């Protein structure tokens, strides 16, 4: 992929072998616009979802298997936000946020996670279809931002020292630009070796964390700054920095009328009857893309 394409809707893997570190950088533009165009969210929710989509892209870019899936779910017991879901499969991203607009209106700009979610939890699920494996980790939604919560996820759930930075802004032209980076310390190397010796005080890691953490929000969101140039700005003094093949990102929803029909068909007849609307059809909405499916109850069996 030529450099000119490393600007938006793309994720790039980075390895810094001598520091035993790996990373991912990602930037989204039209993908965020497309996801948000399916909803009518207030600006605060749009920004949060843009950041969540970037985080999901960064996590998705960690997957080694092309058919692997990442699902990020943030939920709360009594927050202004009820539920946030984003997922990634084969470079496709989607997401939605269920929230209470009235309670949200009382929250000022740049709220903490607690202001938005109250007592909330972040669950990240990795699905590896060919190994038929599913792994899920859950951490409290704490800290200033979604990036901090993701750092806690890796520290608590995976024992991997990590740094995560996320930024999103609606630009003057009305389009969104969102970007992020994720760097991790893997002292035993990149590939599947024992991580028991991962230690926060390993001298290489603070060095990488300081360099990665020096990134500015404007750099993450600048749609004119190619991701490989950004990596170079941060790490040009390192002996060796490798970039991996870029992953092109798109907005994609996997809702499918046939699948919806098969799910409805599994309900008992009396429950299906209760779902039928005034027009004689069963209506099912996709929360991700707001598509609405009308199903004829007579054609289910
Ligand atoms: Zn959908």
JSON list of N, CA and C and ligand atoms in Angstrom, two decimals, residues 38 94 251-256 285-293, ligand 1:
[
{"chain": "A", "resi": 38, "resn": "UNK", "atom": "N", "xyz": [-25.81, 6.70, 10.63]},
{"chain": "A", "resi": 38, "resn": "UNK", "atom": "CA", "xyz": [-26.94, 5.79, 10.89]},
{"chain": "A", "resi": 38, "resn": "UNK", "atom": "C", "xyz": [-27.70, 6.18, 12.16]},
{"chain": "A", "resi": 94, "resn": "UNK", "atom": "N", "xyz": [-18.30, -1.54, 13.22]},
{"chain": "A", "resi": 94, "resn": "UNK", "atom": "CA", "xyz": [-19.64, -0.99, 13.43]},
{"chain": "A", "resi": 94, "resn": "UNK", "atom": "C", "xyz": [-19.82, -0.73, 14.92]},
{"chain": "A", "resi": 251, "resn": "UNK", "atom": "N", "xyz": [-16.59, 0.48, 7.10]},
{"chain": "A", "resi": 251, "resn": "UNK", "atom": "CA", "xyz": [-17.77, 0.34, 7.94]},
{"chain": "A", "resi": 251, "resn": "UNK", "atom": "C", "xyz": [-18.57, -0.81, 7.35]},
{"chain": "A", "resi": 252, "resn": "UNK", "atom": "N", "xyz": [-18.95, -1.75, 8.19]},
{"chain": "A", "resi": 252, "resn": "UNK", "atom": "CA", "xyz": [-19.73, -2.87, 7.67]},
{"chain": "A", "resi": 252, "resn": "UNK", "atom": "C", "xyz": [-20.66, -3.41, 8.72]},
{"chain": "A", "resi": 253, "resn": "UNK", "atom": "N", "xyz": [-21.89, -3.70, 8.33]},
{"chain": "A", "resi": 253, "resn": "UNK", "atom": "CA", "xyz": [-22.81, -4.34, 9.27]},
{"chain": "A", "resi": 253, "resn": "UNK", "atom": "C", "xyz": [-23.14, -5.72, 8.74]},
{"chain": "A", "resi": 254, "resn": "UNK", "atom": "N", "xyz": [-23.28, -6.64, 9.66]},
{"chain": "A", "resi": 254, "resn": "UNK", "atom": "CA", "xyz": [-23.53, -8.02, 9.24]},
{"chain": "A", "resi": 254, "resn": "UNK", "atom": "C", "xyz": [-24.97, -8.44, 9.47]},
{"chain": "A", "resi": 255, "resn": "UNK", "atom": "N", "xyz": [-25.85, -7.47, 9.72]},
{"chain": "A", "resi": 255, "resn": "UNK", "atom": "CA", "xyz": [-27.25, -7.86, 9.89]},
{"chain": "A", "resi": 255, "resn": "UNK", "atom": "C", "xyz": [-27.75, -8.37, 8.54]},
{"chain": "A", "resi": 256, "resn": "UNK", "atom": "N", "xyz": [-28.60, -9.35, 8.58]},
{"chain": "A", "resi": 256, "resn": "UNK", "atom": "CA", "xyz": [-28.95, -10.06, 7.36]},
{"chain": "A", "resi": 256, "resn": "UNK", "atom": "C", "xyz": [-30.39, -10.57, 7.55]},
{"chain": "A", "resi": 285, "resn": "UNK", "atom": "N", "xyz": [-35.38, -4.24, 14.28]},
{"chain": "A", "resi": 285, "resn": "UNK", "atom": "CA", "xyz": [-34.41, -3.19, 13.93]},
{"chain": "A", "resi": 285, "resn": "UNK", "atom": "C", "xyz": [-33.01, -3.64, 14.30]},
{"chain": "A", "resi": 286, "resn": "UNK", "atom": "N", "xyz": [-32.04, -3.28, 13.44]},
{"chain": "A", "resi": 286, "resn": "UNK", "atom": "CA", "xyz": [-30.64, -3.52, 13.77]},
{"chain": "A", "resi": 286, "resn": "UNK", "atom": "C", "xyz": [-30.13, -2.29, 14.51]},
{"chain": "A", "resi": 287, "resn": "UNK", "atom": "N", "xyz": [-29.63, -2.49, 15.72]},
{"chain": "A", "resi": 287, "resn": "UNK", "atom": "CA", "xyz": [-29.17, -1.34, 16.50]},
{"chain": "A", "resi": 287, "resn": "UNK", "atom": "C", "xyz": [-27.88, -0.75, 15.93]},
{"chain": "A", "resi": 288, "resn": "UNK", "atom": "N", "xyz": [-27.11, -1.57, 15.25]},
{"chain": "A", "resi": 288, "resn": "UNK", "atom": "CA", "xyz": [-25.83, -1.08, 14.71]},
{"chain": "A", "resi": 288, "resn": "UNK", "atom": "C", "xyz": [-26.05, -0.08, 13.57]},
{"chain": "A", "resi": 289, "resn": "UNK", "atom": "N", "xyz": [-26.91, -0.45, 12.61]},
{"chain": "A", "resi": 289, "resn": "UNK", "atom": "CA", "xyz": [-27.01, 0.37, 11.40]},
{"chain": "A", "resi": 289, "resn": "UNK", "atom": "C", "xyz": [-28.40, 0.96, 11.23]},
{"chain": "A", "resi": 290, "resn": "UNK", "atom": "N", "xyz": [-29.30, 0.72, 12.20]},
{"chain": "A", "resi": 290, "resn": "UNK", "atom": "CA", "xyz": [-30.66, 1.25, 12.16]},
{"chain": "A", "resi": 290, "resn": "UNK", "atom": "C", "xyz": [-31.50, 0.71, 11.00]},
{"chain": "A", "resi": 291, "resn": "UNK", "atom": "N", "xyz": [-31.04, -0.35, 10.33]},
{"chain": "A", "resi": 291, "resn": "UNK", "atom": "CA", "xyz": [-31.89, -0.98, 9.32]},
{"chain": "A", "resi": 291, "resn": "UNK", "atom": "C", "xyz": [-33.08, -1.61, 10.00]},
{"chain": "A", "resi": 292, "resn": "UNK", "atom": "N", "xyz": [-34.22, -1.59, 9.29]},
{"chain": "A", "resi": 292, "resn": "UNK", "atom": "CA", "xyz": [-35.42, -2.19, 9.85]},
{"chain": "A", "resi": 292, "resn": "UNK", "atom": "C", "xyz": [-35.88, -3.31, 8.92]},
{"chain": "A", "resi": 293, "resn": "UNK", "atom": "N", "xyz": [-36.14, -4.45, 9.49]},
{"chain": "A", "resi": 293, "resn": "UNK", "atom": "CA", "xyz": [-36.58, -5.59, 8.70]},
{"chain": "A", "resi": 293, "resn": "UNK", "atom": "C", "xyz": [-38.04, -5.89, 9.02]},
{"chain": "B", "resi": 1, "resn": "LIG", "atom": "ZN1", "xyz": [-27.16, -3.72, 10.74]}
]
